[in-house]
Amino acid sequence: MKIFQSKSELKKYISHLKSDKKTIGFVPTMGALHQGHLSLVKKAKDKNDVAVVSIFVNPTQFDNKEDLEKYPKTLENDIKLLESVNCDVLYAPTADDVYDGNVKSESFDFDGLEHQMEGKFRDGHFDGVGTIVKALFEIVTPDVGYFGKKDFQQLQIIKKMVEKHNLPVKIKGMPIFREEDGLAMSSRNTRLTKEHREAAPFIYKTLKKARKKFGTKNAKEVVAWVEKKFKKHPLLELEYFTIANEATLQPIENAEPNKKYRAFIAVYAGDIRLIDNIRFKNN
Ligand code: AMP
């Protein structure tokens, strides 16, 4: 695997790949890699000539200083994992390199997708995400970008950005990888205390029960039921639970035929904020 810390070196290498007509699959990450990340890399490698991964903990998408400072960093192990799935290129820049010394967000209009859920609770988050992903796309010039449905709102926002800015890249959304007990894999899981780690599968269990209830109850009733469940939980604090239209991310009250819905959740397990989501069927 070739490792680049400098964008000018990476760009030179990419231009060679392009002149050899190689297709590029790209997976942007913040590192502390797990099987969820690796599933994206394997897909990128499978469907393209070359798989490129970036590891960069992007400061402009964090509204919580402690979350940024304590974000797990395991670069040596990440490199081993990437080599184990035959990743071709890793770009692991400093903030100054990728931002050209100006570590600031641009401001984006994602047609309202940015005002829901994560956008409501994490100030400036999606401006930070849009800024870094656009910059990385310009450096890597991928044919296809792979993103996890674990961050479903982010996936929709990236698709919107590509559409609005006419970026020459296809975006693929990939399934959520879970631990055996159902907890969605996340780099932040390693920061959970033993107690909170043991409690955390409650999140996905509750999502599945809520999905079942959605068959007979309306969205408002299901939201109230989930809120009640979390109020009673001694270790997990609900930040939001929303049932929304998949395309617009607007919360709904009643399901309509032929629309796709998804439930979204954010929960504090001690200091650690966890998110998850699940597809809801409508009858
Ligand atoms: P992150 O390093 O958390 O920024 O994630 C990098 C990419 O991996 C994003 O597209 C995430 O949605 C995706 N990802 C993170 N966790 C998972 C998971 N459990 N399953 C599938 N994809 C994931």
mmCIF file of N, CA and C in Angstrom, residues 98-188:
data_model
loop_
_atom_site.group_PDB
_atom_site.id
_atom_site.type_symbol
_atom_site.label_atom_id
_atom_site.label_comp_id
_atom_site.label_asym_id
_atom_site.label_seq_id
_atom_site.Cartn_x
_atom_site.Cartn_y
_atom_site.Cartn_z
ATOM 1 N N VAL A 98 -4.397 19.278 3.995
ATOM 2 C CA VAL A 98 -5.652 19.095 3.262
ATOM 3 C C VAL A 98 -6.424 20.411 3.126
ATOM 4 N N TYR A 99 -6.267 21.307 4.111
ATOM 5 C CA TYR A 99 -6.996 22.591 4.081
ATOM 6 C C TYR A 99 -6.156 23.746 3.524
ATOM 7 N N ASP A 100 -4.950 23.464 3.035
ATOM 8 C CA ASP A 100 -4.072 24.537 2.552
ATOM 9 C C ASP A 100 -3.867 25.615 3.609
ATOM 10 N N GLY A 101 -3.750 25.201 4.851
ATOM 11 C CA GLY A 101 -3.458 26.160 5.925
ATOM 12 C C GLY A 101 -4.647 26.969 6.421
ATOM 13 N N ASN A 102 -5.823 26.765 5.821
ATOM 14 C CA ASN A 102 -6.993 27.545 6.235
ATOM 15 C C ASN A 102 -8.096 26.595 6.725
ATOM 16 N N VAL A 103 -7.986 26.213 8.011
ATOM 17 C CA VAL A 103 -8.857 25.154 8.536
ATOM 18 C C VAL A 103 -10.228 25.736 8.900
ATOM 19 N N LYS A 104 -11.065 25.908 7.884
ATOM 20 C CA LYS A 104 -12.390 26.529 8.063
ATOM 21 C C LYS A 104 -13.408 25.829 7.192
ATOM 22 N N SER A 105 -14.679 25.896 7.640
ATOM 23 C CA SER A 105 -15.757 25.323 6.815
ATOM 24 C C SER A 105 -16.252 26.323 5.792
ATOM 25 N N GLU A 106 -16.633 25.803 4.629
ATOM 26 C CA GLU A 106 -17.478 26.582 3.703
ATOM 27 C C GLU A 106 -18.908 26.424 4.204
ATOM 28 N N SER A 107 -19.806 27.279 3.702
ATOM 29 C CA SER A 107 -21.177 27.041 4.128
ATOM 30 C C SER A 107 -21.996 26.514 2.947
ATOM 31 N N PHE A 108 -22.803 25.499 3.223
ATOM 32 C CA PHE A 108 -23.510 24.765 2.172
ATOM 33 C C PHE A 108 -25.018 24.869 2.341
ATOM 34 N N ASP A 109 -25.707 24.728 1.214
ATOM 35 C CA ASP A 109 -27.155 24.608 1.235
ATOM 36 C C ASP A 109 -27.497 23.224 0.697
ATOM 37 N N PHE A 110 -27.963 22.361 1.594
ATOM 38 C CA PHE A 110 -28.301 20.992 1.181
ATOM 39 C C PHE A 110 -29.819 20.822 1.107
ATOM 40 N N ASP A 111 -30.509 21.881 0.709
ATOM 41 C CA ASP A 111 -31.969 21.859 0.534
ATOM 42 C C ASP A 111 -32.709 21.388 1.787
ATOM 43 N N GLY A 112 -32.197 21.751 2.939
ATOM 44 C CA GLY A 112 -32.906 21.445 4.184
ATOM 45 C C GLY A 112 -32.500 20.136 4.840
ATOM 46 N N LEU A 113 -31.801 19.265 4.110
ATOM 47 C CA LEU A 113 -31.376 17.981 4.714
ATOM 48 C C LEU A 113 -30.505 18.238 5.947
ATOM 49 N N GLU A 114 -29.794 19.372 5.902
ATOM 50 C CA GLU A 114 -28.824 19.670 6.967
ATOM 51 C C GLU A 114 -29.482 20.195 8.246
ATOM 52 N N HIS A 115 -30.787 20.509 8.171
ATOM 53 C CA HIS A 115 -31.419 21.092 9.361
ATOM 54 C C HIS A 115 -32.029 20.053 10.293
ATOM 55 N N GLN A 116 -32.099 18.796 9.832
ATOM 56 C CA GLN A 116 -32.710 17.750 10.662
ATOM 57 C C GLN A 116 -31.648 17.095 11.559
ATOM 58 N N MET A 117 -32.106 16.365 12.527
ATOM 59 C CA MET A 117 -31.331 15.420 13.350
ATOM 60 C C MET A 117 -29.903 15.858 13.683
ATOM 61 N N GLU A 118 -28.902 15.235 13.052
ATOM 62 C CA GLU A 118 -27.518 15.574 13.400
ATOM 63 C C GLU A 118 -27.241 17.064 13.199
ATOM 64 N N GLY A 119 -27.882 17.645 12.193
ATOM 65 C CA GLY A 119 -27.696 19.067 11.912
ATOM 66 C C GLY A 119 -28.248 19.943 13.023
ATOM 67 N N LYS A 120 -29.321 19.459 13.662
ATOM 68 C CA LYS A 120 -29.940 20.213 14.758
ATOM 69 C C LYS A 120 -29.081 20.153 16.007
ATOM 70 N N PHE A 121 -28.492 18.991 16.239
ATOM 71 C CA PHE A 121 -27.814 18.768 17.516
ATOM 72 C C PHE A 121 -26.307 18.975 17.448
ATOM 73 N N ARG A 122 -25.743 19.034 16.237
ATOM 74 C CA ARG A 122 -24.294 19.255 16.118
ATOM 75 C C ARG A 122 -24.082 20.476 15.210
ATOM 76 N N ASP A 123 -23.894 21.601 15.860
ATOM 77 C CA ASP A 123 -23.822 22.874 15.154
ATOM 78 C C ASP A 123 -22.674 22.880 14.129
ATOM 79 N N GLY A 124 -23.004 23.190 12.879
ATOM 80 C CA GLY A 124 -21.975 23.317 11.836
ATOM 81 C C GLY A 124 -21.433 21.994 11.324
ATOM 82 N N HIS A 125 -21.974 20.888 11.835
ATOM 83 C CA HIS A 125 -21.424 19.572 11.495
ATOM 84 C C HIS A 125 -21.389 19.331 9.984
ATOM 85 N N PHE A 126 -22.519 19.573 9.317
ATOM 86 C CA PHE A 126 -22.567 19.211 7.898
ATOM 87 C C PHE A 126 -21.833 20.197 6.998
ATOM 88 N N ASP A 127 -21.637 21.432 7.448
ATOM 89 C CA ASP A 127 -20.738 22.327 6.702
ATOM 90 C C ASP A 127 -19.318 21.754 6.749
ATOM 91 N N GLY A 128 -18.937 21.243 7.918
ATOM 92 C CA GLY A 128 -17.606 20.630 8.068
ATOM 93 C C GLY A 128 -17.460 19.390 7.204
ATOM 94 N N VAL A 129 -18.503 18.557 7.204
ATOM 95 C CA VAL A 129 -18.471 17.322 6.403
ATOM 96 C C VAL A 129 -18.411 17.679 4.906
ATOM 97 N N GLY A 130 -19.281 18.593 4.494
ATOM 98 C CA GLY A 130 -19.309 18.996 3.077
ATOM 99 C C GLY A 130 -17.955 19.543 2.634
ATOM 100 N N THR A 131 -17.378 20.379 3.477
ATOM 101 C CA THR A 131 -16.095 21.012 3.132
ATOM 102 C C THR A 131 -15.007 19.960 2.939
ATOM 103 N N ILE A 132 -14.896 19.035 3.886
ATOM 104 C CA ILE A 132 -13.791 18.070 3.794
ATOM 105 C C ILE A 132 -14.023 17.067 2.671
ATOM 106 N N VAL A 133 -15.268 16.610 2.507
ATOM 107 C CA VAL A 133 -15.498 15.595 1.476
ATOM 108 C C VAL A 133 -15.306 16.209 0.083
ATOM 109 N N LYS A 134 -15.735 17.439 -0.086
ATOM 110 C CA LYS A 134 -15.542 18.109 -1.385
ATOM 111 C C LYS A 134 -14.039 18.272 -1.661
ATOM 112 N N ALA A 135 -13.301 18.694 -0.638
ATOM 113 C CA ALA A 135 -11.843 18.861 -0.812
ATOM 114 C C ALA A 135 -11.193 17.517 -1.150
ATOM 115 N N LEU A 136 -11.604 16.471 -0.443
ATOM 116 C CA LEU A 136 -11.009 15.143 -0.699
ATOM 117 C C LEU A 136 -11.368 14.644 -2.103
ATOM 118 N N PHE A 137 -12.607 14.887 -2.533
ATOM 119 C CA PHE A 137 -12.999 14.491 -3.894
ATOM 120 C C PHE A 137 -12.135 15.226 -4.926
ATOM 121 N N GLU A 138 -11.834 16.487 -4.656
ATOM 122 C CA GLU A 138 -11.031 17.245 -5.617
ATOM 123 C C GLU A 138 -9.591 16.712 -5.683
ATOM 124 N N ILE A 139 -9.093 16.234 -4.565
ATOM 125 C CA ILE A 139 -7.724 15.699 -4.534
ATOM 126 C C ILE A 139 -7.668 14.293 -5.147
ATOM 127 N N VAL A 140 -8.601 13.447 -4.730
ATOM 128 C CA VAL A 140 -8.542 12.017 -5.111
ATOM 129 C C VAL A 140 -9.174 11.765 -6.483
ATOM 130 N N THR A 141 -10.092 12.644 -6.904
ATOM 131 C CA THR A 141 -10.864 12.489 -8.150
ATOM 132 C C THR A 141 -11.368 11.048 -8.358
ATOM 133 N N PRO A 142 -12.145 10.531 -7.402
ATOM 134 C CA PRO A 142 -12.611 9.146 -7.531
ATOM 135 C C PRO A 142 -13.715 8.998 -8.573
ATOM 136 N N ASP A 143 -13.829 7.782 -9.112
ATOM 137 C CA ASP A 143 -14.994 7.462 -9.949
ATOM 138 C C ASP A 143 -16.198 7.182 -9.047
ATOM 139 N N VAL A 144 -15.942 6.494 -7.937
ATOM 140 C CA VAL A 144 -17.019 6.148 -7.011
ATOM 141 C C VAL A 144 -16.572 6.429 -5.574
ATOM 142 N N GLY A 145 -17.472 7.030 -4.776
ATOM 143 C CA GLY A 145 -17.213 7.228 -3.348
ATOM 144 C C GLY A 145 -18.133 6.314 -2.551
ATOM 145 N N TYR A 146 -17.591 5.622 -1.564
ATOM 146 C CA TYR A 146 -18.374 4.666 -0.769
ATOM 147 C C TYR A 146 -18.604 5.215 0.627
ATOM 148 N N PHE A 147 -19.879 5.216 1.052
ATOM 149 C CA PHE A 147 -20.260 5.775 2.358
ATOM 150 C C PHE A 147 -21.197 4.796 3.051
ATOM 151 N N GLY A 148 -21.086 4.718 4.393
ATOM 152 C CA GLY A 148 -21.919 3.788 5.152
ATOM 153 C C GLY A 148 -23.279 4.380 5.479
ATOM 154 N N LYS A 149 -24.299 3.520 5.469
ATOM 155 C CA LYS A 149 -25.637 3.959 5.894
ATOM 156 C C LYS A 149 -25.701 4.166 7.403
ATOM 157 N N LYS A 150 -24.662 3.748 8.110
ATOM 158 C CA LYS A 150 -24.548 4.062 9.544
ATOM 159 C C LYS A 150 -24.763 5.563 9.757
ATOM 160 N N ASP A 151 -24.203 6.367 8.826
ATOM 161 C CA ASP A 151 -24.372 7.823 8.856
ATOM 162 C C ASP A 151 -25.300 8.193 7.693
ATOM 163 N N PHE A 152 -26.556 7.786 7.808
ATOM 164 C CA PHE A 152 -27.478 7.879 6.673
ATOM 165 C C PHE A 152 -27.705 9.325 6.239
ATOM 166 N N GLN A 153 -27.825 10.210 7.218
ATOM 167 C CA GLN A 153 -28.053 11.623 6.880
ATOM 168 C C GLN A 153 -26.848 12.174 6.111
ATOM 169 N N GLN A 154 -25.663 11.788 6.559
ATOM 170 C CA GLN A 154 -24.440 12.211 5.854
ATOM 171 C C GLN A 154 -24.447 11.697 4.411
ATOM 172 N N LEU A 155 -24.848 10.422 4.241
ATOM 173 C CA LEU A 155 -24.904 9.835 2.896
ATOM 174 C C LEU A 155 -25.825 10.657 1.993
ATOM 175 N N GLN A 156 -27.015 11.003 2.495
ATOM 176 C CA GLN A 156 -27.962 11.779 1.687
ATOM 177 C C GLN A 156 -27.401 13.163 1.364
ATOM 178 N N ILE A 157 -26.684 13.724 2.321
ATOM 179 C CA ILE A 157 -26.121 15.058 2.141
ATOM 180 C C ILE A 157 -24.989 15.041 1.109
ATOM 181 N N ILE A 158 -24.187 13.990 1.142
ATOM 182 C CA ILE A 158 -23.111 13.873 0.140
ATOM 183 C C ILE A 158 -23.722 13.713 -1.254
ATOM 184 N N LYS A 159 -24.782 12.900 -1.347
ATOM 185 C CA LYS A 159 -25.442 12.746 -2.656
ATOM 186 C C LYS A 159 -25.961 14.094 -3.154
ATOM 187 N N LYS A 160 -26.548 14.858 -2.232
ATOM 188 C CA LYS A 160 -27.077 16.185 -2.583
ATOM 189 C C LYS A 160 -25.952 17.114 -3.034
ATOM 190 N N MET A 161 -24.828 17.067 -2.331
ATOM 191 C CA MET A 161 -23.693 17.937 -2.681
ATOM 192 C C MET A 161 -23.178 17.605 -4.093
ATOM 193 N N VAL A 162 -23.085 16.306 -4.369
ATOM 194 C CA VAL A 162 -22.592 15.862 -5.676
ATOM 195 C C VAL A 162 -23.523 16.357 -6.784
ATOM 196 N N GLU A 163 -24.845 16.257 -6.500
ATOM 197 C CA GLU A 163 -25.848 16.678 -7.482
ATOM 198 C C GLU A 163 -25.784 18.203 -7.683
ATOM 199 N N LYS A 164 -25.759 18.944 -6.577
ATOM 200 C CA LYS A 164 -25.829 20.410 -6.690
ATOM 201 C C LYS A 164 -24.559 21.019 -7.261
ATOM 202 N N HIS A 165 -23.419 20.401 -6.987
ATOM 203 C CA HIS A 165 -22.143 20.949 -7.460
ATOM 204 C C HIS A 165 -21.645 20.234 -8.719
ATOM 205 N N ASN A 166 -22.502 19.366 -9.269
ATOM 206 C CA ASN A 166 -22.123 18.608 -10.473
ATOM 207 C C ASN A 166 -20.763 17.940 -10.346
ATOM 208 N N LEU A 167 -20.505 17.289 -9.234
ATOM 209 C CA LEU A 167 -19.205 16.652 -9.054
ATOM 210 C C LEU A 167 -19.189 15.323 -9.829
ATOM 211 N N PRO A 168 -18.097 15.053 -10.526
ATOM 212 C CA PRO A 168 -18.068 13.859 -11.386
ATOM 213 C C PRO A 168 -17.737 12.587 -10.608
ATOM 214 N N VAL A 169 -18.591 12.204 -9.677
ATOM 215 C CA VAL A 169 -18.355 11.013 -8.867
ATOM 216 C C VAL A 169 -19.701 10.356 -8.558
ATOM 217 N N LYS A 170 -19.706 9.019 -8.525
ATOM 218 C CA LYS A 170 -20.935 8.285 -8.143
ATOM 219 C C LYS A 170 -20.843 7.986 -6.658
ATOM 220 N N ILE A 171 -21.987 8.059 -5.972
ATOM 221 C CA ILE A 171 -21.981 7.783 -4.529
ATOM 222 C C ILE A 171 -22.746 6.493 -4.255
ATOM 223 N N LYS A 172 -22.100 5.604 -3.516
ATOM 224 C CA LYS A 172 -22.751 4.333 -3.145
ATOM 225 C C LYS A 172 -22.932 4.269 -1.634
ATOM 226 N N GLY A 173 -24.138 3.921 -1.212
ATOM 227 C CA GLY A 173 -24.435 3.732 0.219
ATOM 228 C C GLY A 173 -24.334 2.259 0.575
ATOM 229 N N MET A 174 -23.629 1.941 1.650
ATOM 230 C CA MET A 174 -23.357 0.544 2.014
ATOM 231 C C MET A 174 -24.005 0.187 3.361
ATOM 232 N N PRO A 175 -24.342 -1.110 3.526
ATOM 233 C CA PRO A 175 -25.066 -1.546 4.742
ATOM 234 C C PRO A 175 -24.310 -1.278 6.047
ATOM 235 N N ILE A 176 -25.083 -1.197 7.122
ATOM 236 C CA ILE A 176 -24.506 -0.962 8.458
ATOM 237 C C ILE A 176 -23.928 -2.274 8.998
ATOM 238 N N PHE A 177 -22.679 -2.240 9.425
ATOM 239 C CA PHE A 177 -22.076 -3.401 10.084
ATOM 240 C C PHE A 177 -22.281 -3.296 11.584
ATOM 241 N N ARG A 178 -22.654 -4.436 12.195
ATOM 242 C CA ARG A 178 -22.974 -4.455 13.623
ATOM 243 C C ARG A 178 -22.122 -5.477 14.358
ATOM 244 N N GLU A 179 -21.940 -5.245 15.644
ATOM 245 C CA GLU A 179 -21.351 -6.264 16.505
ATOM 246 C C GLU A 179 -22.370 -7.392 16.651
ATOM 247 N N GLU A 180 -21.914 -8.532 17.200
ATOM 248 C CA GLU A 180 -22.841 -9.670 17.325
ATOM 249 C C GLU A 180 -24.067 -9.347 18.163
ATOM 250 N N ASP A 181 -23.906 -8.467 19.130
ATOM 251 C CA ASP A 181 -25.047 -8.099 19.981
ATOM 252 C C ASP A 181 -25.894 -6.977 19.373
ATOM 253 N N GLY A 182 -25.601 -6.590 18.144
ATOM 254 C CA GLY A 182 -26.446 -5.641 17.428
ATOM 255 C C GLY A 182 -25.951 -4.201 17.445
ATOM 256 N N LEU A 183 -25.034 -3.883 18.338
ATOM 257 C CA LEU A 183 -24.543 -2.500 18.386
ATOM 258 C C LEU A 183 -23.858 -2.142 17.066
ATOM 259 N N ALA A 184 -24.244 -1.021 16.476
ATOM 260 C CA ALA A 184 -23.617 -0.590 15.222
ATOM 261 C C ALA A 184 -22.139 -0.323 15.480
ATOM 262 N N MET A 185 -21.277 -0.872 14.616
ATOM 263 C CA MET A 185 -19.836 -0.630 14.791
ATOM 264 C C MET A 185 -19.550 0.850 14.653
ATOM 265 N N SER A 186 -18.678 1.330 15.529
ATOM 266 C CA SER A 186 -18.292 2.739 15.499
ATOM 267 C C SER A 186 -16.937 2.867 16.172
ATOM 268 N N SER A 187 -16.120 3.784 15.659
ATOM 269 C CA SER A 187 -14.811 4.015 16.281
ATOM 270 C C SER A 187 -14.994 4.444 17.726
ATOM 271 N N ARG A 188 -16.096 5.146 18.006
ATOM 272 C CA ARG A 188 -16.325 5.648 19.365
ATOM 273 C C ARG A 188 -16.672 4.534 20.360
#
